[in-house]
Amino acid sequence: DSGVTQTPKHLITATGQRVTLRCSPRSGDLSVYWYQQSLDQGLQFLIQYYNGEERAKGNILERFSAQQFPDLHSELNLSSLELGDSALYFCASSVSPGLAHTQYFGPGTRLTVL
Amino acid sequence: AQTVTQSQPEMSVQEAETVTLSCTYDTSESDYYLFWYKQPPSRQMILVIRQEAYKQQNATENRFSVNFQKAAKSFSLKISDSQLGDAAMYFCAYRSPEGGKLIFGQGTELSVKP
């Protein structure tokens, strides 16, 4: 158990809908990262937050947004869902964005868009 | 932009034998970290080992060790005394000083035969 929690574990929804994925980082970790794992794209970085502020963006679609709250938990919002958004979404956390700090991954949320 | 390449989509090893998984990367940076993550059927991402680029000594964690060749931009993972529980997808990942995101290779599926 990494100490990073993600809810829900599984999510099944229809095209055009909106969903919210939640992540609680390890105790003491200020930095949160979101990754998407799909069959065609592999594991890709989406977005990073540090202490409530957005720090880096990767290949995140405009239909996707995220935020980190004062209690440091983070939410990833996916809207106008398409079939291709079906994937495993991971949250990871680290003490800080510093190079030496390892990222620990949560168990992931499996999103299925029908 | 940095890239990570794992040229072996699948590997197989006999229980108790040794296997080496390959990874190459491309970067112009001199300071970075490299990682191997394991993803078993549960889909949890588990850190196996990490290597700091400025350290010449290869990292070792119990049965897992790396062969880090900085000039060749190569970072292979050696698993000794393979066990059935080692069967998983293994991802090589690069982390640069800026941003802190992980860049993953395509993964190598390792099967362990009893």
PDB file of C-alpha atoms in Angstrom, chain B:
ATOM      1  CA  ALA B   1      12.226  16.351 -25.695  1.00  0.00           C
ATOM      2  CA  GLN B   2      13.158  13.362 -23.628  1.00  0.00           C
ATOM      3  CA  THR B   3      12.110   9.898 -24.772  1.00  0.00           C
ATOM      4  CA  VAL B   4      12.282   6.448 -23.235  1.00  0.00           C
ATOM      5  CA  THR B   5      12.374   3.269 -25.310  1.00  0.00           C
ATOM      6  CA  GLN B   6      11.859  -0.315 -24.202  1.00  0.00           C
ATOM      7  CA  SER B   7      12.518  -2.504 -27.215  1.00  0.00           C
ATOM      8  CA  GLN B   8      11.342  -5.799 -25.694  1.00  0.00           C
ATOM      9  CA  PRO B   9       7.526  -5.951 -25.572  1.00  0.00           C
ATOM     10  CA  GLU B  10       7.687  -9.409 -23.940  1.00  0.00           C
ATOM     11  CA  MET B  11      10.267 -11.436 -22.073  1.00  0.00           C
ATOM     12  CA  SER B  12      10.164 -14.836 -20.449  1.00  0.00           C
ATOM     13  CA  VAL B  13      12.341 -16.370 -17.736  1.00  0.00           C
ATOM     14  CA  GLN B  14      12.499 -19.678 -15.916  1.00  0.00           C
ATOM     15  CA  GLU B  15      11.911 -19.559 -12.180  1.00  0.00           C
ATOM     16  CA  ALA B  16      15.208 -19.084 -10.271  1.00  0.00           C
ATOM     17  CA  GLU B  17      16.994 -17.843 -13.399  1.00  0.00           C
ATOM     18  CA  THR B  18      18.214 -14.351 -14.215  1.00  0.00           C
ATOM     19  CA  VAL B  19      16.668 -11.996 -16.742  1.00  0.00           C
ATOM     20  CA  THR B  20      17.636  -8.550 -18.025  1.00  0.00           C
ATOM     21  CA  LEU B  21      15.167  -5.976 -19.297  1.00  0.00           C
ATOM     22  CA  SER B  22      16.468  -3.237 -21.589  1.00  0.00           C
ATOM     23  CA  CYS B  23      15.765   0.473 -21.619  1.00  0.00           C
ATOM     24  CA  THR B  24      17.314   3.328 -23.541  1.00  0.00           C
ATOM     25  CA  TYR B  25      16.540   7.003 -23.242  1.00  0.00           C
ATOM     26  CA  ASP B  26      17.332  10.229 -24.988  1.00  0.00           C
ATOM     27  CA  THR B  27      18.090  13.486 -23.201  1.00  0.00           C
ATOM     28  CA  SER B  28      20.400  16.454 -23.363  1.00  0.00           C
ATOM     29  CA  GLU B  29      20.262  16.986 -19.608  1.00  0.00           C
ATOM     30  CA  SER B  30      23.088  15.934 -17.332  1.00  0.00           C
ATOM     31  CA  ASP B  31      21.110  15.660 -14.093  1.00  0.00           C
ATOM     32  CA  TYR B  32      18.109  13.356 -13.929  1.00  0.00           C
ATOM     33  CA  TYR B  33      16.707  10.238 -12.316  1.00  0.00           C
ATOM     34  CA  LEU B  34      15.776   6.906 -13.847  1.00  0.00           C
ATOM     35  CA  PHE B  35      13.286   4.437 -12.434  1.00  0.00           C
ATOM     36  CA  TRP B  36      11.911   0.965 -12.944  1.00  0.00           C
ATOM     37  CA  TYR B  37       8.284   0.470 -11.959  1.00  0.00           C
ATOM     38  CA  LYS B  38       6.485  -2.859 -11.804  1.00  0.00           C
ATOM     39  CA  GLN B  39       2.806  -3.226 -12.682  1.00  0.00           C
ATOM     40  CA  PRO B  40       1.377  -6.629 -11.669  1.00  0.00           C
ATOM     41  CA  PRO B  41      -2.078  -7.815 -12.779  1.00  0.00           C
ATOM     42  CA  SER B  42      -3.584  -5.725  -9.966  1.00  0.00           C
ATOM     43  CA  ARG B  43      -2.473  -2.681 -12.032  1.00  0.00           C
ATOM     44  CA  GLN B  44      -0.807  -1.037  -9.031  1.00  0.00           C
ATOM     45  CA  MET B  45       2.386   0.830 -10.010  1.00  0.00           C
ATOM     46  CA  ILE B  46       5.163  -0.273  -7.666  1.00  0.00           C
ATOM     47  CA  LEU B  47       8.600   1.318  -7.534  1.00  0.00           C
ATOM     48  CA  VAL B  48      11.297  -1.312  -8.019  1.00  0.00           C
ATOM     49  CA  ILE B  49      14.509   0.692  -8.124  1.00  0.00           C
ATOM     50  CA  ARG B  50      15.847   4.143  -8.923  1.00  0.00           C
ATOM     51  CA  GLN B  51      19.133   5.554 -10.162  1.00  0.00           C
ATOM     52  CA  GLU B  52      20.539   9.050  -9.872  1.00  0.00           C
ATOM     53  CA  ALA B  53      22.348  10.122 -13.038  1.00  0.00           C
ATOM     54  CA  TYR B  54      25.297  11.690 -11.243  1.00  0.00           C
ATOM     55  CA  LYS B  55      26.017   8.496  -9.290  1.00  0.00           C
ATOM     56  CA  GLN B  56      28.322   6.137 -11.110  1.00  0.00           C
ATOM     57  CA  GLN B  57      27.520   3.226  -8.825  1.00  0.00           C
ATOM     58  CA  ASN B  58      24.696   1.041 -10.064  1.00  0.00           C
ATOM     59  CA  ALA B  59      21.674   0.838  -7.764  1.00  0.00           C
ATOM     60  CA  THR B  60      20.744  -2.471  -6.139  1.00  0.00           C
ATOM     61  CA  GLU B  61      17.637  -3.536  -4.232  1.00  0.00           C
ATOM     62  CA  ASN B  62      17.801  -7.169  -3.092  1.00  0.00           C
ATOM     63  CA  ARG B  63      17.367  -9.316  -6.248  1.00  0.00           C
ATOM     64  CA  PHE B  64      17.010  -6.265  -8.487  1.00  0.00           C
ATOM     65  CA  SER B  65      19.957  -4.343  -9.886  1.00  0.00           C
ATOM     66  CA  VAL B  66      20.554  -1.962 -12.745  1.00  0.00           C
ATOM     67  CA  ASN B  67      23.270  -1.488 -15.312  1.00  0.00           C
ATOM     68  CA  PHE B  68      23.424   2.260 -15.860  1.00  0.00           C
ATOM     69  CA  GLN B  69      25.529   3.392 -18.810  1.00  0.00           C
ATOM     70  CA  LYS B  70      25.212   7.175 -18.900  1.00  0.00           C
ATOM     71  CA  ALA B  71      27.228   7.768 -22.057  1.00  0.00           C
ATOM     72  CA  ALA B  72      25.252   5.128 -23.926  1.00  0.00           C
ATOM     73  CA  LYS B  73      21.978   6.351 -22.350  1.00  0.00           C
ATOM     74  CA  SER B  74      21.141   2.825 -21.343  1.00  0.00           C
ATOM     75  CA  PHE B  75      19.432   1.655 -18.151  1.00  0.00           C
ATOM     76  CA  SER B  76      18.772  -2.071 -17.939  1.00  0.00           C
ATOM     77  CA  LEU B  77      17.155  -3.978 -15.068  1.00  0.00           C
ATOM     78  CA  LYS B  78      18.517  -7.330 -13.937  1.00  0.00           C
ATOM     79  CA  ILE B  79      16.294  -9.633 -11.904  1.00  0.00           C
ATOM     80  CA  SER B  80      18.172 -12.466 -10.214  1.00  0.00           C
ATOM     81  CA  ASP B  81      16.646 -15.666  -8.841  1.00  0.00           C
ATOM     82  CA  SER B  82      13.356 -14.894 -10.592  1.00  0.00           C
ATOM     83  CA  GLN B  83      10.199 -15.716  -8.671  1.00  0.00           C
ATOM     84  CA  LEU B  84       6.632 -16.316  -9.844  1.00  0.00           C
ATOM     85  CA  GLY B  85       5.639 -13.058  -8.158  1.00  0.00           C
ATOM     86  CA  ASP B  86       7.979 -11.139 -10.463  1.00  0.00           C
ATOM     87  CA  ALA B  87       5.610 -11.728 -13.372  1.00  0.00           C
ATOM     88  CA  ALA B  88       4.344  -8.277 -14.336  1.00  0.00           C
ATOM     89  CA  MET B  89       4.667  -5.398 -16.752  1.00  0.00           C
ATOM     90  CA  TYR B  90       7.845  -3.433 -16.136  1.00  0.00           C
ATOM     91  CA  PHE B  91       8.143   0.214 -17.044  1.00  0.00           C
ATOM     92  CA  CYS B  92      11.309   2.235 -17.353  1.00  0.00           C
ATOM     93  CA  ALA B  93      10.822   5.923 -16.530  1.00  0.00           C
ATOM     94  CA  TYR B  94      12.832   9.143 -16.784  1.00  0.00           C
ATOM     95  CA  ARG B  95      12.472  12.167 -14.563  1.00  0.00           C
ATOM     96  CA  SER B  96      14.000  15.520 -15.421  1.00  0.00           C
ATOM     97  CA  PRO B  97      14.806  18.323 -12.985  1.00  0.00           C
ATOM     98  CA  GLU B  98      12.153  20.593 -14.480  1.00  0.00           C
ATOM     99  CA  GLY B  99       8.487  19.831 -13.893  1.00  0.00           C
ATOM    100  CA  GLY B 100       9.063  16.570 -12.117  1.00  0.00           C
ATOM    101  CA  LYS B 101       6.883  14.501 -14.441  1.00  0.00           C
ATOM    102  CA  LEU B 102       7.783  10.919 -15.267  1.00  0.00           C
ATOM    103  CA  ILE B 103       8.262   9.921 -18.905  1.00  0.00           C
ATOM    104  CA  PHE B 104       7.571   6.225 -19.370  1.00  0.00           C
ATOM    105  CA  GLY B 105       8.674   3.643 -21.879  1.00  0.00           C
ATOM    106  CA  GLN B 106       6.167   1.332 -23.558  1.00  0.00           C
ATOM    107  CA  GLY B 107       6.701  -1.437 -21.028  1.00  0.00           C
ATOM    108  CA  THR B 108       8.004  -5.021 -21.090  1.00  0.00           C
ATOM    109  CA  GLU B 109       5.682  -7.870 -20.129  1.00  0.00           C
ATOM    110  CA  LEU B 110       7.669 -10.397 -18.087  1.00  0.00           C
ATOM    111  CA  SER B 111       6.393 -13.925 -17.618  1.00  0.00           C
ATOM    112  CA  VAL B 112       8.005 -16.371 -15.191  1.00  0.00           C
ATOM    113  CA  LYS B 113       7.776 -20.091 -15.953  1.00  0.00           C
ATOM    114  CA  PRO B 114       7.701 -22.579 -13.050  1.00  0.00           C
TER     115      PRO B 114
END
